[in-house]
Structures are given as structure tokens and as C-alpha cells.
């Protein structure tokens, strides 16, 4: 038996290869009643695709005494013709087939506490996107009205002087002023929310994950927010067997295509934790400014594709991050003799 949660419905096959599927409301309790009514003596195995609904259903199913798997949709094998047709029923049948054959593996299920902490971290990232968007809107508004930003203020950092300059702009009609005031109120609100959420996130990680937080902070390039991101999104790094395992999860592993004697690298893999991969890429730029060893490695490859070089440095930074957590020894900046 399998379960998929798509379009707000459960798709429940009667057998492993169902012909008729029964939709029911997306409530685990409803499914439990149905199973106990029609299959009272059956051993139940449940599998569903990871999505926006989190792990509430998975924990409910395990509470019923069922075997439950949350799977990555990309791990569900599809034959050639099955790749061009996708419906809820077909997805349920495919999951049932893979579950029957024992080819499904569950993704990592975080603890409830860490899952809820991760929601705060993702809220911060939503605020960062909103912050960038409202700043773009304000600059667009100034450009639309023909107001030129002074060269001393034309940068990413919006100082208090720049904000005061915007507030002091005088237009020929009050409606334009009201438009800009409205955007500035949004800007100040998001700015305050972003600062508050960031402060609470760092404070929580310092209190409840103190050892890992300060171990991560000892690594050049990894600041408070990146350390919180690693704790929230990647969880306990000790669960990864080696750097190859971790790099594959983050998405800093090379893709390889081989056919006969021909072998080529296809760059970093498409499958990745895109948020954390971007964080490690950004952290690598800071690492080459503060760590002489990283800086020497970067300079050794000067002249090549900058994007390829920074990905290699990000892989090195990821490797050192795993080593610091597993050995529980703070990072020491290397010295080039």
C-alpha cells in the first residue's frame, strides 16, 4: 500500500498494483480508519513524496504502528515512457511498485525541534528576498521620477544618511512623495523584521547548540548566519559518513559522464541543497580573504574560470567543516611558509 499527497488528496491503492484508486481527505486519521475497516489484519507500509506538507503525516503513520517512508521524487524509478506521463494515479502506482520491490529509501527525517528551528531560518531567507525586492522597487521609483542617487550613496549598504536623503526628496506633487513614503515604510518594517529574526536565530543556536555553533564559527568564512544555516538545514554533521556523502547532499560533488573510453565532467550536480550550496559558495569568498592557505589555493588557479575555482574552494571549506565537527577541534588558520 502506498500514499501520495498531491492536489490535497490521499491516493490509496487497494493493492500494490492498483487499478482503482480511492481518493480521501488529506488527514492521516481518515486513512487509518479506512485501513482498519478494510484491511484489519494487514501489515501496512506507507510511502509518500516529500513536499510542502512536512513530516506530520509520517510521524502520524509511525504512531499508528505502520512502516512509513518519505521519499525524494527523483529517487522513484520511471521507465522510458513513464517519464512523459504524470498523474496522481500514475505516481501512486509507481511508488507502490518501488515500495513492493524494496527499492525505496527514506530521506533524512529531522527531529521536531530541529524542524521547527529550520522554519525560522527559512523565514529569515524569505525576509532577505523581500528586503532585496523592496530596495529594488525604491531604486526603480527614483529612476522613474528622474531622481539620481548621489555617487556616495550608490551601493548595497543603505546608511541612515541615505535613508534620510530619500525622506527629504521633494516632488512637485504630494502623490509621488506618498508613494515613496509607502515603500520606505515597507523597507523599514522588513529591515526590522530581518534584524529581529536574525538575532533570535543566532541566540537560539548559541544556547541550544553552543558547541557546534562555536566550532563552526572558528572556520574562516563561516559567520553566525552560515553557522545557523548548517545547524538548521544540515542537522548534525556527524551523521555523514565522509566528505563524499556530505558533498553529494549539499551539491558540491562533480557530475561524470562516461561512455567507453570517453569520460567527461559535467560540472557540479543538479541535485543539491541549493540554499546551503549558495551559502558555502558565498562563505568561500570570505574564506580566501582571511585564510592564507585558501588564498594561496585560489591564486594558484588565477586565470582559469573563476566560478570553477570558487566551487573547488567551497568543497575544501565543506571538507574542513565536516572535520571540525567530527573531531570537535576548533579550526586553526594555516600559515604558509
PDB file of N, CA and C in Angstrom, residues 172-233:
ATOM      1  N   UNK A 172       7.084  67.570  -7.073  1.00  0.00           N
ATOM      2  CA  UNK A 172       6.172  68.648  -7.456  1.00  0.00           C
ATOM      3  C   UNK A 172       4.740  68.394  -7.003  1.00  0.00           C
ATOM      4  N   UNK A 173       4.397  67.121  -6.789  1.00  0.00           N
ATOM      5  CA  UNK A 173       3.060  66.774  -6.323  1.00  0.00           C
ATOM      6  C   UNK A 173       3.169  65.805  -5.143  1.00  0.00           C
ATOM      7  N   UNK A 174       2.247  65.893  -4.191  1.00  0.00           N
ATOM      8  CA  UNK A 174       2.351  65.071  -2.970  1.00  0.00           C
ATOM      9  C   UNK A 174       2.137  63.575  -3.203  1.00  0.00           C
ATOM     10  N   UNK A 175       1.500  63.203  -4.302  1.00  0.00           N
ATOM     11  CA  UNK A 175       1.237  61.779  -4.538  1.00  0.00           C
ATOM     12  C   UNK A 175       2.522  60.980  -4.739  1.00  0.00           C
ATOM     13  N   UNK A 176       3.484  61.583  -5.409  1.00  0.00           N
ATOM     14  CA  UNK A 176       4.768  60.898  -5.603  1.00  0.00           C
ATOM     15  C   UNK A 176       5.479  60.722  -4.260  1.00  0.00           C
ATOM     16  N   UNK A 177       5.396  61.740  -3.431  1.00  0.00           N
ATOM     17  CA  UNK A 177       6.004  61.657  -2.104  1.00  0.00           C
ATOM     18  C   UNK A 177       5.347  60.547  -1.276  1.00  0.00           C
ATOM     19  N   UNK A 178       4.019  60.429  -1.372  1.00  0.00           N
ATOM     20  CA  UNK A 178       3.300  59.401  -0.626  1.00  0.00           C
ATOM     21  C   UNK A 178       3.669  58.006  -1.132  1.00  0.00           C
ATOM     22  N   UNK A 179       3.877  57.873  -2.426  1.00  0.00           N
ATOM     23  CA  UNK A 179       4.291  56.580  -2.993  1.00  0.00           C
ATOM     24  C   UNK A 179       5.634  56.148  -2.403  1.00  0.00           C
ATOM     25  N   UNK A 180       6.570  57.086  -2.379  1.00  0.00           N
ATOM     26  CA  UNK A 180       7.897  56.758  -1.857  1.00  0.00           C
ATOM     27  C   UNK A 180       7.847  56.517  -0.357  1.00  0.00           C
ATOM     28  N   UNK A 181       7.040  57.277   0.362  1.00  0.00           N
ATOM     29  CA  UNK A 181       6.904  57.060   1.810  1.00  0.00           C
ATOM     30  C   UNK A 181       6.351  55.670   2.108  1.00  0.00           C
ATOM     31  N   UNK A 182       5.392  55.240   1.294  1.00  0.00           N
ATOM     32  CA  UNK A 182       4.815  53.911   1.492  1.00  0.00           C
ATOM     33  C   UNK A 182       5.871  52.825   1.299  1.00  0.00           C
ATOM     34  N   UNK A 183       6.689  52.979   0.280  1.00  0.00           N
ATOM     35  CA  UNK A 183       7.753  51.990   0.036  1.00  0.00           C
ATOM     36  C   UNK A 183       8.799  52.035   1.153  1.00  0.00           C
ATOM     37  N   UNK A 184       9.090  53.193   1.663  1.00  0.00           N
ATOM     38  CA  UNK A 184      10.076  53.296   2.743  1.00  0.00           C
ATOM     39  C   UNK A 184       9.537  52.687   4.029  1.00  0.00           C
ATOM     40  N   UNK A 185       8.224  52.783   4.260  1.00  0.00           N
ATOM     41  CA  UNK A 185       7.649  52.118   5.442  1.00  0.00           C
ATOM     42  C   UNK A 185       7.792  50.605   5.327  1.00  0.00           C
ATOM     43  N   UNK A 186       7.565  50.090   4.134  1.00  0.00           N
ATOM     44  CA  UNK A 186       7.763  48.646   3.911  1.00  0.00           C
ATOM     45  C   UNK A 186       9.218  48.267   4.124  1.00  0.00           C
ATOM     46  N   UNK A 187      10.110  49.122   3.615  1.00  0.00           N
ATOM     47  CA  UNK A 187      11.541  48.862   3.768  1.00  0.00           C
ATOM     48  C   UNK A 187      11.938  48.806   5.238  1.00  0.00           C
ATOM     49  N   UNK A 188      11.494  49.770   6.017  1.00  0.00           N
ATOM     50  CA  UNK A 188      11.865  49.814   7.435  1.00  0.00           C
ATOM     51  C   UNK A 188      11.249  48.643   8.216  1.00  0.00           C
ATOM     52  N   UNK A 189      10.036  48.261   7.851  1.00  0.00           N
ATOM     53  CA  UNK A 189       9.413  47.127   8.527  1.00  0.00           C
ATOM     54  C   UNK A 189      10.189  45.839   8.258  1.00  0.00           C
ATOM     55  N   UNK A 190      10.522  45.578   6.993  1.00  0.00           N
ATOM     56  CA  UNK A 190      11.254  44.353   6.641  1.00  0.00           C
ATOM     57  C   UNK A 190      12.649  44.373   7.244  1.00  0.00           C
ATOM     58  N   UNK A 191      13.267  45.557   7.245  1.00  0.00           N
ATOM     59  CA  UNK A 191      14.602  45.686   7.835  1.00  0.00           C
ATOM     60  C   UNK A 191      14.578  45.313   9.315  1.00  0.00           C
ATOM     61  N   UNK A 192      13.579  45.795  10.039  1.00  0.00           N
ATOM     62  CA  UNK A 192      13.466  45.477  11.463  1.00  0.00           C
ATOM     63  C   UNK A 192      13.163  43.987  11.678  1.00  0.00           C
ATOM     64  N   UNK A 193      12.259  43.439  10.876  1.00  0.00           N
ATOM     65  CA  UNK A 193      11.936  42.017  10.995  1.00  0.00           C
ATOM     66  C   UNK A 193      13.162  41.152  10.729  1.00  0.00           C
ATOM     67  N   UNK A 194      13.923  41.516   9.718  1.00  0.00           N
ATOM     68  CA  UNK A 194      15.117  40.746   9.376  1.00  0.00           C
ATOM     69  C   UNK A 194      16.131  40.767  10.505  1.00  0.00           C
ATOM     70  N   UNK A 195      16.335  41.925  11.097  1.00  0.00           N
ATOM     71  CA  UNK A 195      17.279  42.029  12.210  1.00  0.00           C
ATOM     72  C   UNK A 195      16.794  41.237  13.424  1.00  0.00           C
ATOM     73  N   UNK A 196      15.504  41.330  13.724  1.00  0.00           N
ATOM     74  CA  UNK A 196      14.959  40.619  14.892  1.00  0.00           C
ATOM     75  C   UNK A 196      15.042  39.104  14.715  1.00  0.00           C
ATOM     76  N   UNK A 197      14.635  38.623  13.544  1.00  0.00           N
ATOM     77  CA  UNK A 197      14.673  37.171  13.296  1.00  0.00           C
ATOM     78  C   UNK A 197      16.111  36.663  13.313  1.00  0.00           C
ATOM     79  N   UNK A 198      17.035  37.423  12.730  1.00  0.00           N
ATOM     80  CA  UNK A 198      18.448  37.019  12.722  1.00  0.00           C
ATOM     81  C   UNK A 198      19.000  36.938  14.137  1.00  0.00           C
ATOM     82  N   UNK A 199      18.655  37.912  14.964  1.00  0.00           N
ATOM     83  CA  UNK A 199      19.136  37.923  16.347  1.00  0.00           C
ATOM     84  C   UNK A 199      18.588  36.731  17.136  1.00  0.00           C
ATOM     85  N   UNK A 200      17.299  36.437  16.971  1.00  0.00           N
ATOM     86  CA  UNK A 200      16.692  35.308  17.688  1.00  0.00           C
ATOM     87  C   UNK A 200      17.252  33.982  17.209  1.00  0.00           C
ATOM     88  N   UNK A 201      17.534  33.888  15.910  1.00  0.00           N
ATOM     89  CA  UNK A 201      18.103  32.659  15.355  1.00  0.00           C
ATOM     90  C   UNK A 201      19.493  32.395  15.920  1.00  0.00           C
ATOM     91  N   UNK A 202      20.330  33.420  15.925  1.00  0.00           N
ATOM     92  CA  UNK A 202      21.686  33.256  16.474  1.00  0.00           C
ATOM     93  C   UNK A 202      21.639  32.954  17.968  1.00  0.00           C
ATOM     94  N   UNK A 203      20.762  33.643  18.687  1.00  0.00           N
ATOM     95  CA  UNK A 203      20.668  33.433  20.137  1.00  0.00           C
ATOM     96  C   UNK A 203      20.237  31.999  20.449  1.00  0.00           C
ATOM     97  N   UNK A 204      19.291  31.468  19.696  1.00  0.00           N
ATOM     98  CA  UNK A 204      18.815  30.100  19.950  1.00  0.00           C
ATOM     99  C   UNK A 204      19.925  29.084  19.680  1.00  0.00           C
ATOM    100  N   UNK A 205      20.642  29.258  18.575  1.00  0.00           N
ATOM    101  CA  UNK A 205      21.719  28.317  18.242  1.00  0.00           C
ATOM    102  C   UNK A 205      22.861  28.403  19.255  1.00  0.00           C
ATOM    103  N   UNK A 206      23.157  29.617  19.720  1.00  0.00           N
ATOM    104  CA  UNK A 206      24.218  29.756  20.728  1.00  0.00           C
ATOM    105  C   UNK A 206      23.837  29.059  22.032  1.00  0.00           C
ATOM    106  N   UNK A 207      22.554  29.069  22.349  1.00  0.00           N
ATOM    107  CA  UNK A 207      22.103  28.496  23.617  1.00  0.00           C
ATOM    108  C   UNK A 207      21.953  26.981  23.545  1.00  0.00           C
ATOM    109  N   UNK A 208      21.342  26.470  22.470  1.00  0.00           N
ATOM    110  CA  UNK A 208      20.990  25.060  22.411  1.00  0.00           C
ATOM    111  C   UNK A 208      21.989  24.212  21.614  1.00  0.00           C
ATOM    112  N   UNK A 209      22.806  24.854  20.770  1.00  0.00           N
ATOM    113  CA  UNK A 209      23.822  24.124  20.002  1.00  0.00           C
ATOM    114  C   UNK A 209      25.162  24.834  20.164  1.00  0.00           C
ATOM    115  N   UNK A 210      25.476  25.157  21.404  1.00  0.00           N
ATOM    116  CA  UNK A 210      26.637  26.003  21.696  1.00  0.00           C
ATOM    117  C   UNK A 210      27.931  25.410  21.155  1.00  0.00           C
ATOM    118  N   UNK A 211      28.169  24.130  21.404  1.00  0.00           N
ATOM    119  CA  UNK A 211      29.441  23.526  20.997  1.00  0.00           C
ATOM    120  C   UNK A 211      29.606  23.564  19.475  1.00  0.00           C
ATOM    121  N   UNK A 212      28.600  23.087  18.751  1.00  0.00           N
ATOM    122  CA  UNK A 212      28.700  23.074  17.289  1.00  0.00           C
ATOM    123  C   UNK A 212      28.738  24.488  16.718  1.00  0.00           C
ATOM    124  N   UNK A 213      27.985  25.393  17.323  1.00  0.00           N
ATOM    125  CA  UNK A 213      27.933  26.761  16.819  1.00  0.00           C
ATOM    126  C   UNK A 213      29.312  27.413  16.870  1.00  0.00           C
ATOM    127  N   UNK A 214      30.001  27.292  17.988  1.00  0.00           N
ATOM    128  CA  UNK A 214      31.309  27.940  18.110  1.00  0.00           C
ATOM    129  C   UNK A 214      32.398  27.175  17.362  1.00  0.00           C
ATOM    130  N   UNK A 215      32.241  25.872  17.181  1.00  0.00           N
ATOM    131  CA  UNK A 215      33.167  25.137  16.320  1.00  0.00           C
ATOM    132  C   UNK A 215      33.060  25.634  14.883  1.00  0.00           C
ATOM    133  N   UNK A 216      31.845  25.833  14.426  1.00  0.00           N
ATOM    134  CA  UNK A 216      31.646  26.329  13.063  1.00  0.00           C
ATOM    135  C   UNK A 216      32.141  27.762  12.907  1.00  0.00           C
ATOM    136  N   UNK A 217      31.941  28.575  13.931  1.00  0.00           N
ATOM    137  CA  UNK A 217      32.384  29.966  13.873  1.00  0.00           C
ATOM    138  C   UNK A 217      33.901  30.082  13.813  1.00  0.00           C
ATOM    139  N   UNK A 218      34.604  29.048  14.229  1.00  0.00           N
ATOM    140  CA  UNK A 218      36.074  29.103  14.193  1.00  0.00           C
ATOM    141  C   UNK A 218      36.625  28.965  12.777  1.00  0.00           C
ATOM    142  N   UNK A 219      35.793  28.555  11.834  1.00  0.00           N
ATOM    143  CA  UNK A 219      36.236  28.336  10.453  1.00  0.00           C
ATOM    144  C   UNK A 219      36.159  29.658   9.691  1.00  0.00           C
ATOM    145  N   UNK A 220      37.241  30.087   9.026  1.00  0.00           N
ATOM    146  CA  UNK A 220      37.208  31.339   8.261  1.00  0.00           C
ATOM    147  C   UNK A 220      36.131  31.293   7.185  1.00  0.00           C
ATOM    148  N   UNK A 221      35.356  32.352   7.103  1.00  0.00           N
ATOM    149  CA  UNK A 221      34.302  32.442   6.106  1.00  0.00           C
ATOM    150  C   UNK A 221      32.926  32.090   6.638  1.00  0.00           C
ATOM    151  N   UNK A 222      32.878  31.364   7.745  1.00  0.00           N
ATOM    152  CA  UNK A 222      31.594  30.951   8.309  1.00  0.00           C
ATOM    153  C   UNK A 222      31.254  31.868   9.471  1.00  0.00           C
ATOM    154  N   UNK A 223      30.280  32.722   9.249  1.00  0.00           N
ATOM    155  CA  UNK A 223      29.821  33.628  10.291  1.00  0.00           C
ATOM    156  C   UNK A 223      28.635  33.058  11.037  1.00  0.00           C
ATOM    157  N   UNK A 224      27.971  33.927  11.799  1.00  0.00           N
ATOM    158  CA  UNK A 224      26.867  33.464  12.639  1.00  0.00           C
ATOM    159  C   UNK A 224      25.704  32.901  11.848  1.00  0.00           C
ATOM    160  N   UNK A 225      25.310  33.571  10.761  1.00  0.00           N
ATOM    161  CA  UNK A 225      24.157  33.119   9.989  1.00  0.00           C
ATOM    162  C   UNK A 225      24.466  31.837   9.238  1.00  0.00           C
ATOM    163  N   UNK A 226      25.651  31.729   8.648  1.00  0.00           N
ATOM    164  CA  UNK A 226      26.015  30.496   7.937  1.00  0.00           C
ATOM    165  C   UNK A 226      26.086  29.328   8.916  1.00  0.00           C
ATOM    166  N   UNK A 227      26.631  29.573  10.111  1.00  0.00           N
ATOM    167  CA  UNK A 227      26.684  28.521  11.132  1.00  0.00           C
ATOM    168  C   UNK A 227      25.276  28.070  11.514  1.00  0.00           C
ATOM    169  N   UNK A 228      24.371  29.032  11.664  1.00  0.00           N
ATOM    170  CA  UNK A 228      22.976  28.677  11.962  1.00  0.00           C
ATOM    171  C   UNK A 228      22.363  27.884  10.819  1.00  0.00           C
ATOM    172  N   UNK A 229      22.692  28.259   9.588  1.00  0.00           N
ATOM    173  CA  UNK A 229      22.169  27.540   8.436  1.00  0.00           C
ATOM    174  C   UNK A 229      22.620  26.095   8.410  1.00  0.00           C
ATOM    175  N   UNK A 230      23.881  25.860   8.730  1.00  0.00           N
ATOM    176  CA  UNK A 230      24.407  24.489   8.765  1.00  0.00           C
ATOM    177  C   UNK A 230      23.688  23.684   9.845  1.00  0.00           C
ATOM    178  N   UNK A 231      23.517  24.276  11.012  1.00  0.00           N
ATOM    179  CA  UNK A 231      22.846  23.577  12.115  1.00  0.00           C
ATOM    180  C   UNK A 231      21.388  23.296  11.771  1.00  0.00           C
ATOM    181  N   UNK A 232      20.718  24.257  11.142  1.00  0.00           N
ATOM    182  CA  UNK A 232      19.287  24.110  10.846  1.00  0.00           C
ATOM    183  C   UNK A 232      19.036  23.182   9.670  1.00  0.00           C
ATOM    184  N   UNK A 233      19.740  23.395   8.573  1.00  0.00           N
ATOM    185  CA  UNK A 233      19.436  22.693   7.334  1.00  0.00           C
ATOM    186  C   UNK A 233      20.146  21.348   7.220  1.00  0.00           C
TER     187      UNK A 233
END
